[in-house]
C-alpha cells in the first residue's frame, strides 16, 4: 500500500475517533446538566405544593386545593401528582397514561439510571403536625431523547467533518505527490545540460523554494562545468602554444649547433660568423631555459602542497644583492637604471623565501625592460608603506598598462606581448608568490607615462619600534 494511502487512512481514523470522543463528552455533559436542572425543578415544585396544601388542609378547604392542583395538568413534564391527607385518603391524583406511580420500591428523591421519572415525596406539615403527603413525579424521558438526538447529530457532523478532512487531505496529497515527482525529476537532472520545464505557477511555497534551490544549484553546476571546460581548453591551448613557442628556440639552437658541429661548414666560416652562431645557440638556450622555468615555477607555486622557504631576510642586504644582476639586464637593454632603498629601512627584515622574492623582482624588472622604450629609466627601490609593511617597487617610463587590461594582468597566460618569449606567466607567478608571503601587488600605471608595480610585504624594523616607530608614515 502506498505511503500516501496509509497516511490518509490514519488521518481519517484519527479524525473520526476525535469527533466521536468530542460528541460523547459533550452529550454526557449536557445530559447530566439537564438532569440536574430537572431535579432542582422537581424539588422546588414539591416544596411549593406541600406549603400550599398545608394551608388548605388546615382550613379544610379541600375543594379549592383540588382546583388549584388541577391547574398543574397543563405542565407536560409532570408525570404524576398525588396529595393525600393524614389518613392516606387521596385528595387529588393525576397520572400520565401508561405511568405507574409508586410502582418502584426505590427511595423517592433519588434518581437511578434507567428511571423514567424523578420521584419526590413531601410530608405536608401544619402547626407542627403532619396533615398529609405530596407525591410528585417529573418525566426525564425528554432528557434522554434530547441527549440521544444530540449524540446522533454530533456523530453525523463528525462523520461529515472526517469525510471533508479526508477529501481535502486526499486532494492535497495528490497535488503534493505531483510536485514531489517534479522535484524528483529536477533533482535527477540537476547535473544535466537542461532542466526539465515545470508547469508555471504549479508549485506550492515549500516545494517552490526547493525547486528554486535546485535550479540555482543547476546553474552553479553548469557554470562550474563551463569553467572546467574552459580551463581544459586553456590547458590544451597552452600546451599547444608552449610546444609551438618552444619549437622556435629549439630550431634555432639545433640549426646553429648543426652548423657549428659540421666539420666542413665550420672550416668555411670566419671567426665573426662562428661567434654569431655561438651567440644564437647561447641565446636560444637561455630562452628555452626561461620558458621552461616560467612554466615550472608557476606550476610549483600553484601546488598547495609546495611549501616555500620561511627565513629571516635582511631587506637591505637582500636588495643590494638583487640590484647588480638587474642593473646588468637593464643596461644590456639600453635603458637607464636607478636603485634607491629608503635609509629608514636599515636593519629591517622580512620573512619568507629569498629565492622566490628575487624572482619576483626579476620578473618586475624584465617587464619594465620589455615595456619601456630605449633610453627610458627603470628604478628598483624600497620604502616603508606603513609601520608594518614595505613596498619593494619597480618603476619604469614605459607605455603603461591600458585600463581595460588592468584586471587581466595577474591571470595566467594573459599577455599583450606578441613575442614568443612571453607566455603571460610573469605577473601570475608574482601574484602566487605574493599570496605565499601575506603580501600583495600594488599597480600604479598611467598609459604613456609609465608603470610602478610594488610587492607590498610585512616588514619588521627593530630600530623603528625601539625609537617610537620612527619609520611610520
Ligand atoms: N611594466 C609594465 N608596463 C606595461 N605593461 C606591463 C608591465 N608589466 C606587465 N605589463 C602588461 O601585463 C601583461 C602581463 O605581464 P606578465 O609579466 O604576466 O606577462 P608577459 O610579460 O606578457 O609574459 P612573460 O612574463 O610570461 O614573459 C603584459 O603582457 C603587459 O601587457
Ligand atoms: Mg613578464
Short mmCIF file of C-alpha atoms and ligand atoms in Angstrom, two decimals:
data_model
loop_
_atom_site.label_atom_id
_atom_site.label_comp_id
_atom_site.label_asym_id
_atom_site.label_seq_id
_atom_site.Cartn_x
_atom_site.Cartn_y
_atom_site.Cartn_z
CA UNK A 1 0.00 0.00 0.00
CA UNK A 2 1.30 3.47 -0.89
CA UNK A 3 2.53 5.65 1.97
CA UNK A 4 0.03 8.32 0.90
CA UNK A 5 -2.94 5.94 1.28
CA UNK A 6 -1.66 4.73 4.66
CA UNK A 7 -1.36 8.31 5.88
CA UNK A 8 -4.87 9.11 4.69
CA UNK A 9 -6.36 6.07 6.47
CA UNK A 10 -4.54 7.03 9.67
CA UNK A 11 -5.74 10.64 9.36
CA UNK A 12 -9.37 9.60 8.78
CA UNK A 13 -9.32 7.17 11.72
CA UNK A 14 -7.81 9.84 13.93
CA UNK A 15 -10.30 12.48 12.85
CA UNK A 16 -13.30 10.14 13.34
CA UNK A 17 -12.12 8.99 16.77
CA UNK A 18 -11.54 12.58 17.80
CA UNK A 19 -15.02 13.65 16.61
CA UNK A 20 -16.76 10.74 18.37
CA UNK A 21 -14.92 11.33 21.63
CA UNK A 22 -15.88 15.02 21.48
CA UNK A 23 -19.56 14.16 20.76
CA UNK A 24 -19.71 11.60 23.61
CA UNK A 25 -18.12 14.01 26.03
CA UNK A 26 -20.47 16.86 25.06
CA UNK A 27 -23.59 14.63 25.13
CA UNK A 28 -22.84 13.15 28.56
CA UNK A 29 -22.07 16.61 29.97
CA UNK A 30 -25.31 18.09 28.62
CA UNK A 31 -27.42 15.14 29.78
CA UNK A 32 -26.03 15.50 33.28
CA UNK A 33 -26.77 19.23 33.30
CA UNK A 34 -30.35 18.66 32.10
CA UNK A 35 -30.94 16.00 34.76
CA UNK A 36 -29.68 18.30 37.48
CA UNK A 37 -31.98 21.05 36.28
CA UNK A 38 -34.98 18.70 36.23
CA UNK A 39 -34.19 17.54 39.75
CA UNK A 40 -33.99 21.13 41.01
CA UNK A 41 -37.28 21.96 39.34
CA UNK A 42 -38.99 18.88 40.85
CA UNK A 43 -37.71 19.66 44.35
CA UNK A 44 -38.86 23.25 44.08
CA UNK A 45 -42.33 22.24 42.84
CA UNK A 46 -42.77 19.61 45.60
CA UNK A 47 -41.88 22.15 48.29
CA UNK A 48 -44.28 24.67 46.77
CA UNK A 49 -47.24 22.21 46.55
CA UNK A 50 -46.53 20.97 50.08
CA UNK A 51 -46.63 24.54 51.50
CA UNK A 52 -49.76 25.40 49.59
CA UNK A 53 -51.58 22.16 50.56
CA UNK A 54 -50.68 22.75 54.23
CA UNK A 55 -52.72 25.99 54.16
CA UNK A 56 -55.83 24.46 52.55
CA UNK A 57 -55.76 21.25 54.59
CA UNK A 58 -55.51 23.32 57.78
CA UNK A 59 -58.57 25.37 56.81
CA UNK A 60 -60.35 22.24 55.47
CA UNK A 61 -60.91 23.88 52.06
CA UNK A 62 -60.00 20.75 50.05
CA UNK A 63 -62.26 21.78 47.18
CA UNK A 64 -60.13 24.89 46.47
CA UNK A 65 -56.97 22.80 46.83
CA UNK A 66 -58.21 20.37 44.17
CA UNK A 67 -58.97 23.22 41.80
CA UNK A 68 -55.51 24.66 42.20
CA UNK A 69 -53.83 21.28 41.80
CA UNK A 70 -55.82 20.68 38.59
CA UNK A 71 -54.09 23.69 37.06
CA UNK A 72 -50.80 21.72 37.16
CA UNK A 73 -52.29 19.46 34.48
CA UNK A 74 -51.01 21.68 31.72
CA UNK A 75 -47.37 21.01 32.70
CA UNK A 76 -46.50 18.25 30.27
CA UNK A 77 -43.35 17.20 32.12
CA UNK A 78 -45.33 16.27 35.31
CA UNK A 79 -45.89 12.51 35.13
CA UNK A 80 -47.91 12.25 38.28
CA UNK A 81 -49.11 14.34 41.23
CA UNK A 82 -50.88 12.99 44.27
CA UNK A 83 -51.93 14.71 47.50
CA UNK A 84 -53.24 12.58 50.40
CA UNK A 85 -54.49 13.62 53.88
CA UNK A 86 -53.07 12.42 57.19
CA UNK A 87 -55.04 9.19 56.97
CA UNK A 88 -53.82 8.43 53.46
CA UNK A 89 -57.12 9.29 51.78
CA UNK A 90 -56.48 10.69 48.27
CA UNK A 91 -57.47 14.33 47.95
CA UNK A 92 -56.12 14.79 44.43
CA UNK A 93 -54.48 12.39 41.99
CA UNK A 94 -53.25 12.94 38.43
CA UNK A 95 -51.17 10.40 36.44
CA UNK A 96 -49.99 10.46 32.88
CA UNK A 97 -51.36 7.48 30.99
CA UNK A 98 -49.04 4.44 31.00
CA UNK A 99 -47.08 5.54 34.05
CA UNK A 100 -47.37 3.73 37.34
CA UNK A 101 -46.96 5.86 40.39
CA UNK A 102 -45.31 4.32 43.43
CA UNK A 103 -44.55 1.35 41.25
CA UNK A 104 -40.94 1.30 42.38
CA UNK A 105 -39.50 0.05 45.59
CA UNK A 106 -36.69 2.62 45.46
CA UNK A 107 -36.46 5.66 47.71
CA UNK A 108 -38.09 8.79 46.40
CA UNK A 109 -35.84 11.84 45.77
CA UNK A 110 -33.11 9.65 44.30
CA UNK A 111 -32.81 9.26 40.61
CA UNK A 112 -31.49 5.95 39.37
CA UNK A 113 -30.18 5.39 35.86
CA UNK A 114 -32.97 3.90 33.80
CA UNK A 115 -35.68 5.67 35.78
CA UNK A 116 -38.19 7.45 33.63
CA UNK A 117 -39.23 9.98 36.31
CA UNK A 118 -37.83 11.94 39.20
CA UNK A 119 -39.97 10.82 42.08
CA UNK A 120 -40.23 13.14 45.08
CA UNK A 121 -42.28 12.84 48.27
CA UNK A 122 -43.04 15.61 50.82
CA UNK A 123 -44.89 15.49 54.11
CA UNK A 124 -47.47 18.27 54.46
CA UNK A 125 -46.93 19.86 57.87
CA UNK A 126 -49.29 22.34 59.61
CA UNK A 127 -48.62 23.72 63.08
CA UNK A 128 -46.01 21.02 63.69
CA UNK A 129 -48.38 18.20 62.71
CA UNK A 130 -48.21 16.01 59.61
CA UNK A 131 -51.51 16.61 57.85
CA UNK A 132 -50.80 14.87 54.54
CA UNK A 133 -48.31 13.92 51.84
CA UNK A 134 -47.40 15.16 48.34
CA UNK A 135 -46.08 12.77 45.74
CA UNK A 136 -44.68 14.35 42.53
CA UNK A 137 -43.01 12.69 39.55
CA UNK A 138 -41.39 14.65 36.76
CA UNK A 139 -40.55 12.89 33.50
CA UNK A 140 -36.90 12.61 32.41
CA UNK A 141 -37.71 10.79 29.17
CA UNK A 142 -37.25 14.07 27.30
CA UNK A 143 -33.75 14.44 28.67
CA UNK A 144 -32.62 11.11 27.25
CA UNK A 145 -34.36 11.83 23.98
CA UNK A 146 -32.62 15.18 23.77
CA UNK A 147 -29.27 13.55 24.62
CA UNK A 148 -29.78 10.82 22.02
CA UNK A 149 -30.73 13.48 19.48
CA UNK A 150 -27.61 15.44 20.29
CA UNK A 151 -25.42 12.34 20.07
CA UNK A 152 -26.88 11.43 16.72
CA UNK A 153 -26.44 14.91 15.25
CA UNK A 154 -22.94 15.20 16.71
CA UNK A 155 -21.95 11.86 15.17
CA UNK A 156 -23.33 12.95 11.81
CA UNK A 157 -21.36 16.20 11.95
CA UNK A 158 -18.24 14.21 13.00
CA UNK A 159 -18.61 11.85 10.02
CA UNK A 160 -19.14 14.77 7.62
CA UNK A 161 -16.14 16.56 9.16
CA UNK A 162 -13.98 13.42 8.78
CA UNK A 163 -15.11 12.95 5.19
CA UNK A 164 -14.30 16.57 4.43
CA UNK A 165 -10.86 16.34 6.08
CA UNK A 166 -10.11 13.09 4.23
CA UNK A 167 -11.17 14.56 0.90
CA UNK A 168 -9.12 17.72 1.46
CA UNK A 169 -6.08 15.65 2.52
CA UNK A 170 -6.56 13.39 -0.50
CA UNK A 171 -6.64 16.35 -2.88
CA UNK A 172 -3.61 17.86 -1.14
CA UNK A 173 -1.69 14.59 -1.25
CA UNK A 174 -2.35 14.24 -4.98
CA UNK A 175 -1.06 17.80 -5.56
CA UNK A 176 1.92 17.21 -3.28
CA UNK A 177 2.64 13.86 -4.94
CA UNK A 178 2.76 15.60 -8.35
CA UNK A 179 5.03 18.34 -7.00
CA UNK A 180 7.35 15.80 -5.40
CA UNK A 181 7.56 13.96 -8.72
CA UNK A 182 8.54 17.23 -10.43
CA UNK A 183 11.14 17.88 -7.76
CA UNK A 184 12.48 14.35 -8.17
CA UNK A 185 12.70 14.96 -11.89
CA UNK A 186 14.57 18.23 -11.27
CA UNK A 187 16.95 16.58 -8.76
CA UNK A 188 17.71 13.71 -11.14
CA UNK A 189 18.52 16.15 -13.93
CA UNK A 190 20.37 18.74 -11.86
CA UNK A 191 23.65 17.71 -13.45
CA UNK A 192 22.35 17.52 -17.00
CA UNK A 193 22.59 20.15 -19.71
CA UNK A 194 18.99 21.37 -19.43
CA UNK A 195 16.49 21.16 -16.56
CA UNK A 196 13.01 19.84 -17.34
CA UNK A 197 10.43 22.63 -17.62
CA UNK A 198 7.95 22.94 -14.73
CA UNK A 199 4.34 23.95 -15.35
CA UNK A 200 4.35 27.66 -14.46
CA UNK A 201 2.95 28.56 -11.03
CA UNK A 202 2.37 24.90 -10.32
CA UNK A 203 4.44 24.62 -7.18
CA UNK A 204 3.49 25.45 -3.62
CA UNK A 205 5.58 27.63 -1.34
CA UNK A 206 7.89 24.96 0.11
CA UNK A 207 8.27 22.81 -2.97
CA UNK A 208 8.67 26.02 -4.99
CA UNK A 209 11.62 27.10 -2.87
CA UNK A 210 13.21 23.62 -3.16
CA UNK A 211 12.74 23.86 -6.93
CA UNK A 212 14.39 27.29 -6.97
CA UNK A 213 17.30 25.94 -4.92
CA UNK A 214 17.68 23.05 -7.36
CA UNK A 215 17.62 25.50 -10.27
CA UNK A 216 20.31 27.63 -8.61
CA UNK A 217 22.36 24.50 -7.98
CA UNK A 218 21.91 23.52 -11.62
CA UNK A 219 23.09 26.98 -12.68
CA UNK A 220 26.17 26.71 -10.48
CA UNK A 221 26.97 23.22 -11.72
CA UNK A 222 26.63 24.44 -15.31
CA UNK A 223 28.94 27.37 -14.55
CA UNK A 224 31.40 25.04 -12.85
CA UNK A 225 31.25 22.70 -15.84
CA UNK A 226 31.73 25.66 -18.17
CA UNK A 227 34.77 26.81 -16.18
CA UNK A 228 36.18 23.28 -16.18
CA UNK A 229 35.75 23.02 -19.94
CA UNK A 230 37.26 26.48 -20.38
CA UNK A 231 40.18 25.53 -18.17
CA UNK A 232 40.64 22.24 -20.05
CA UNK A 233 40.54 24.13 -23.34
CA UNK A 234 43.01 26.67 -21.95
CA UNK A 235 45.36 23.93 -20.80
CA UNK A 236 45.18 22.34 -24.23
CA UNK A 237 45.73 25.72 -25.91
CA UNK A 238 48.58 26.44 -23.55
CA UNK A 239 50.12 23.06 -24.20
CA UNK A 240 49.93 23.58 -27.96
CA UNK A 241 51.11 27.18 -27.63
CA UNK A 242 54.05 26.24 -25.43
CA UNK A 243 55.11 23.41 -27.69
CA UNK A 244 54.77 25.77 -30.63
CA UNK A 245 56.78 28.51 -28.86
CA UNK A 246 59.44 26.05 -27.73
CA UNK A 247 59.95 24.99 -31.34
CA UNK A 248 61.42 28.36 -32.28
CA UNK A 249 64.41 28.40 -29.88
CA UNK A 250 64.87 24.63 -30.30
CA UNK A 251 65.03 25.02 -34.09
CA UNK A 252 67.45 27.95 -33.81
CA UNK A 253 69.57 26.03 -31.32
CA UNK A 254 69.62 22.91 -33.48
CA UNK A 255 70.42 24.84 -36.66
CA UNK A 256 73.28 26.80 -35.09
CA UNK A 257 74.71 23.68 -33.40
CA UNK A 258 74.43 21.68 -36.67
CA UNK A 259 76.41 24.35 -38.46
CA UNK A 260 78.97 24.71 -35.68
CA UNK A 261 79.48 20.95 -35.31
CA UNK A 262 79.74 20.20 -39.04
CA UNK A 263 83.47 19.98 -39.78
CA UNK A 264 83.21 21.19 -43.44
CA UNK A 265 80.86 24.07 -42.65
CA UNK A 266 82.97 25.22 -39.70
CA UNK A 267 86.09 25.41 -41.84
CA UNK A 268 84.33 27.71 -44.31
CA UNK A 269 83.26 30.19 -41.52
CA UNK A 270 85.36 33.10 -40.32
CA UNK A 271 85.69 33.98 -36.63
CA UNK A 272 82.86 36.53 -36.68
CA UNK A 273 80.41 34.02 -38.20
CA UNK A 274 81.35 31.39 -35.62
CA UNK A 275 80.82 33.90 -32.82
CA UNK A 276 77.48 34.89 -34.25
CA UNK A 277 76.34 31.22 -34.46
CA UNK A 278 77.55 30.59 -30.87
CA UNK A 279 75.64 33.63 -29.71
CA UNK A 280 72.44 32.38 -31.42
CA UNK A 281 72.91 29.00 -29.71
CA UNK A 282 73.51 30.64 -26.33
CA UNK A 283 70.53 32.99 -26.52
CA UNK A 284 68.26 30.19 -27.82
CA UNK A 285 69.35 28.06 -24.87
CA UNK A 286 68.72 30.97 -22.46
CA UNK A 287 65.29 31.49 -23.96
CA UNK A 288 64.48 27.79 -23.64
CA UNK A 289 65.64 27.82 -20.01
CA UNK A 290 63.48 30.90 -19.24
CA UNK A 291 60.38 29.43 -20.84
CA UNK A 292 60.75 26.09 -19.08
CA UNK A 293 61.46 27.68 -15.71
CA UNK A 294 58.46 30.10 -16.09
CA UNK A 295 56.13 27.15 -16.62
CA UNK A 296 57.69 25.09 -13.84
CA UNK A 297 57.78 27.94 -11.31
CA UNK A 298 54.14 28.82 -11.81
CA UNK A 299 53.07 25.19 -11.66
CA UNK A 300 55.11 24.72 -8.48
CA UNK A 301 53.52 27.68 -6.67
CA UNK A 302 50.10 26.58 -7.83
CA UNK A 303 50.51 23.31 -5.99
CA UNK A 304 49.08 23.71 -2.46
CA UNK A 305 51.45 21.01 -1.17
CA UNK A 306 54.50 23.12 -2.09
CA UNK A 307 55.93 24.95 0.94
CA UNK A 308 58.26 27.88 0.18
CA UNK A 309 61.21 28.56 2.49
CA UNK A 310 60.48 30.70 5.53
CA UNK A 311 63.63 32.52 6.54
CA UNK A 312 64.51 35.90 8.01
CA UNK A 313 65.74 38.16 5.21
CA UNK A 314 67.64 41.39 5.89
CA UNK A 315 65.97 43.76 3.46
CA UNK A 316 68.91 45.99 2.54
CA UNK A 317 71.36 43.11 2.12
CA UNK A 318 68.83 41.26 0.02
CA UNK A 319 68.07 44.21 -2.29
CA UNK A 320 71.76 45.09 -2.61
CA UNK A 321 72.27 41.50 -3.78
CA UNK A 322 69.42 41.73 -6.32
CA UNK A 323 70.41 45.09 -7.79
CA UNK A 324 73.55 44.22 -9.84
CA UNK A 325 72.04 41.37 -11.85
CA UNK A 326 69.00 43.52 -12.71
CA UNK A 327 71.17 46.55 -13.45
CA UNK A 328 73.13 44.44 -15.93
CA UNK A 329 69.95 43.39 -17.75
CA UNK A 330 68.66 46.97 -17.84
CA UNK A 331 71.97 48.28 -19.17
CA UNK A 332 72.17 45.49 -21.77
CA UNK A 333 68.73 46.51 -22.99
CA UNK A 334 69.88 50.12 -23.41
CA UNK A 335 67.76 51.60 -20.61
CA UNK A 336 68.79 53.80 -17.69
CA UNK A 337 68.98 52.33 -14.19
CA UNK A 338 68.32 53.71 -10.73
CA UNK A 339 68.43 51.93 -7.41
CA UNK A 340 67.20 53.52 -4.15
CA UNK A 341 66.47 51.96 -0.81
CA UNK A 342 64.99 54.30 1.79
CA UNK A 343 67.51 54.81 4.63
CA UNK A 344 64.92 54.12 7.32
CA UNK A 345 64.87 50.51 6.13
CA UNK A 346 68.32 49.89 7.62
CA UNK A 347 68.13 46.85 9.91
CA UNK A 348 64.58 45.98 8.79
CA UNK A 349 63.87 42.45 7.80
CA UNK A 350 61.14 40.50 6.07
CA UNK A 351 60.21 36.87 6.39
CA UNK A 352 59.95 34.42 3.51
CA UNK A 353 61.62 32.69 0.61
CA UNK A 354 64.51 34.88 -0.66
CA UNK A 355 64.79 32.96 -3.90
CA UNK A 356 61.09 33.44 -4.70
CA UNK A 357 61.18 37.16 -3.91
CA UNK A 358 64.34 37.56 -6.00
CA UNK A 359 62.48 36.04 -8.94
CA UNK A 360 59.51 38.37 -8.32
CA UNK A 361 61.86 41.38 -8.52
CA UNK A 362 63.49 39.88 -11.62
CA UNK A 363 60.10 39.48 -13.32
CA UNK A 364 59.05 43.03 -12.50
CA UNK A 365 62.35 44.36 -13.89
CA UNK A 366 62.03 42.18 -17.01
CA UNK A 367 58.56 43.59 -17.65
CA UNK A 368 59.81 47.13 -17.10
CA UNK A 369 62.64 46.49 -19.59
CA UNK A 370 60.29 44.95 -22.08
CA UNK A 371 57.61 47.63 -21.94
CA UNK A 372 59.92 50.69 -21.73
CA UNK A 373 61.37 52.29 -24.88
CA UNK A 374 65.12 52.74 -25.41
CA UNK A 375 66.63 55.32 -23.03
CA UNK A 376 63.71 55.13 -20.56
CA UNK A 377 64.52 54.92 -16.86
CA UNK A 378 63.89 51.85 -14.72
CA UNK A 379 64.06 52.12 -10.99
CA UNK A 380 64.29 49.45 -8.29
CA UNK A 381 63.70 50.61 -4.74
CA UNK A 382 62.09 50.04 -1.39
CA UNK A 383 60.23 52.31 1.02
CA UNK A 384 58.09 51.87 4.10
CA UNK A 385 54.44 51.89 3.14
CA UNK A 386 53.22 51.97 6.74
CA UNK A 387 54.56 50.85 10.11
CA UNK A 388 54.30 47.18 9.29
CA UNK A 389 54.69 46.92 5.54
CA UNK A 390 57.35 47.69 2.99
CA UNK A 391 56.91 48.32 -0.74
CA UNK A 392 59.59 46.77 -2.92
CA UNK A 393 58.88 48.57 -6.18
CA UNK A 394 59.99 48.59 -9.80
CA UNK A 395 59.01 51.64 -11.81
CA UNK A 396 59.51 52.45 -15.47
CA UNK A 397 58.84 55.16 -18.02
CA UNK A 398 57.18 52.83 -20.47
CA UNK A 399 53.91 52.58 -22.30
CA UNK A 400 51.82 51.84 -19.16
CA UNK A 401 49.08 49.28 -18.83
CA UNK A 402 45.81 50.04 -20.64
CA UNK A 403 42.92 50.47 -18.16
CA UNK A 404 40.94 47.81 -19.99
CA UNK A 405 43.69 45.25 -19.40
CA UNK A 406 44.42 46.16 -15.76
CA UNK A 407 42.15 43.39 -14.34
CA UNK A 408 43.72 40.74 -16.54
CA UNK A 409 47.42 41.15 -15.87
CA UNK A 410 47.63 38.69 -12.95
CA UNK A 411 45.75 35.94 -14.78
CA UNK A 412 47.82 33.08 -16.10
CA UNK A 413 48.66 33.19 -19.81
CA UNK A 414 47.26 36.68 -20.25
CA UNK A 415 49.71 38.78 -22.17
CA UNK A 416 49.60 41.68 -24.57
CA UNK A 417 53.01 40.84 -25.89
CA UNK A 418 53.31 39.40 -29.38
CA UNK A 419 56.73 37.95 -28.70
CA UNK A 420 57.03 34.15 -28.41
CA UNK A 421 59.23 34.79 -25.37
CA UNK A 422 56.20 35.92 -23.36
CA UNK A 423 53.81 33.31 -22.09
CA UNK A 424 51.90 35.74 -19.85
CA UNK A 425 53.13 33.95 -16.72
CA UNK A 426 55.41 36.58 -15.14
CA UNK A 427 52.84 38.53 -13.11
CA UNK A 428 50.76 35.38 -12.42
CA UNK A 429 53.89 33.94 -10.83
CA UNK A 430 54.46 37.19 -8.84
CA UNK A 431 50.87 37.09 -7.59
CA UNK A 432 51.19 33.45 -6.46
CA UNK A 433 54.46 34.28 -4.70
CA UNK A 434 52.82 37.31 -3.01
CA UNK A 435 49.95 35.12 -1.78
CA UNK A 436 52.50 32.82 -0.14
CA UNK A 437 54.06 35.79 1.75
CA UNK A 438 50.90 37.51 3.07
CA UNK A 439 51.84 40.16 0.52
CA UNK A 440 50.10 41.79 -2.44
CA UNK A 441 50.98 43.53 -5.67
CA UNK A 442 50.08 47.19 -5.95
CA UNK A 443 49.89 48.50 -9.52
CA UNK A 444 50.08 52.17 -10.44
CA UNK A 445 50.14 52.84 -14.14
CA UNK A 446 49.48 55.76 -16.39
CA UNK A 447 49.20 54.84 -20.06
CA UNK A 448 52.00 56.60 -21.99
CA UNK A 449 53.84 57.72 -18.83
CA UNK A 450 54.92 54.58 -17.04
CA UNK A 451 54.17 51.92 -14.51
CA UNK A 452 55.12 51.16 -10.92
CA UNK A 453 54.42 47.71 -9.52
CA UNK A 454 55.13 47.14 -5.82
CA UNK A 455 55.47 43.92 -3.90
CA UNK A 456 53.95 45.00 -0.54
CA UNK A 457 55.08 42.64 2.20
CA UNK A 458 55.04 42.67 6.05
CA UNK A 459 58.30 44.11 7.46
CA UNK A 460 59.87 44.23 10.92
CA UNK A 461 62.07 47.20 11.81
CA UNK A 462 63.55 46.79 15.32
CA UNK A 463 65.07 50.29 15.32
CA UNK A 464 61.80 51.95 14.35
CA UNK A 465 59.98 50.11 17.11
CA UNK A 466 62.59 50.92 19.70
CA UNK A 467 62.59 54.61 18.66
CA UNK A 468 58.84 55.10 18.85
CA UNK A 469 58.13 53.86 15.36
CA UNK A 470 60.21 56.50 13.61
CA UNK A 471 59.68 54.71 10.33
CA UNK A 472 55.88 55.11 10.28
CA UNK A 473 54.48 57.30 7.52
N1 LIG B 1 55.83 47.39 -16.65
C1 LIG B 1 54.81 47.17 -17.49
N2 LIG B 1 54.45 48.12 -18.38
C2 LIG B 1 53.44 47.91 -19.24
N3 LIG B 1 52.69 46.77 -19.29
C3 LIG B 1 53.03 45.80 -18.44
C4 LIG B 1 54.08 45.94 -17.50
N4 LIG B 1 54.16 44.80 -16.76
C5 LIG B 1 53.19 43.99 -17.25
N5 LIG B 1 52.52 44.57 -18.26
C6 LIG B 1 51.37 44.02 -19.00
O1 LIG B 1 50.90 42.88 -18.29
C7 LIG B 1 50.92 41.74 -19.13
C8 LIG B 1 51.19 40.50 -18.29
O2 LIG B 1 52.52 40.56 -17.82
P1 LIG B 1 53.25 39.22 -17.50
O3 LIG B 1 54.58 39.54 -16.95
O4 LIG B 1 52.36 38.37 -16.69
O5 LIG B 1 53.31 38.54 -18.90
P2 LIG B 1 54.32 38.85 -20.10
O6 LIG B 1 55.36 39.80 -19.68
O7 LIG B 1 53.47 39.25 -21.26
O8 LIG B 1 54.90 37.40 -20.39
P3 LIG B 1 56.01 36.62 -19.52
O9 LIG B 1 56.19 37.39 -18.26
O10 LIG B 1 55.38 35.30 -19.28
O11 LIG B 1 57.23 36.55 -20.34
C9 LIG B 1 51.93 42.03 -20.15
O12 LIG B 1 51.69 41.30 -21.35
C10 LIG B 1 51.77 43.53 -20.36
O13 LIG B 1 50.73 43.79 -21.24
MG1 LIG B 2 56.54 39.44 -17.97
#
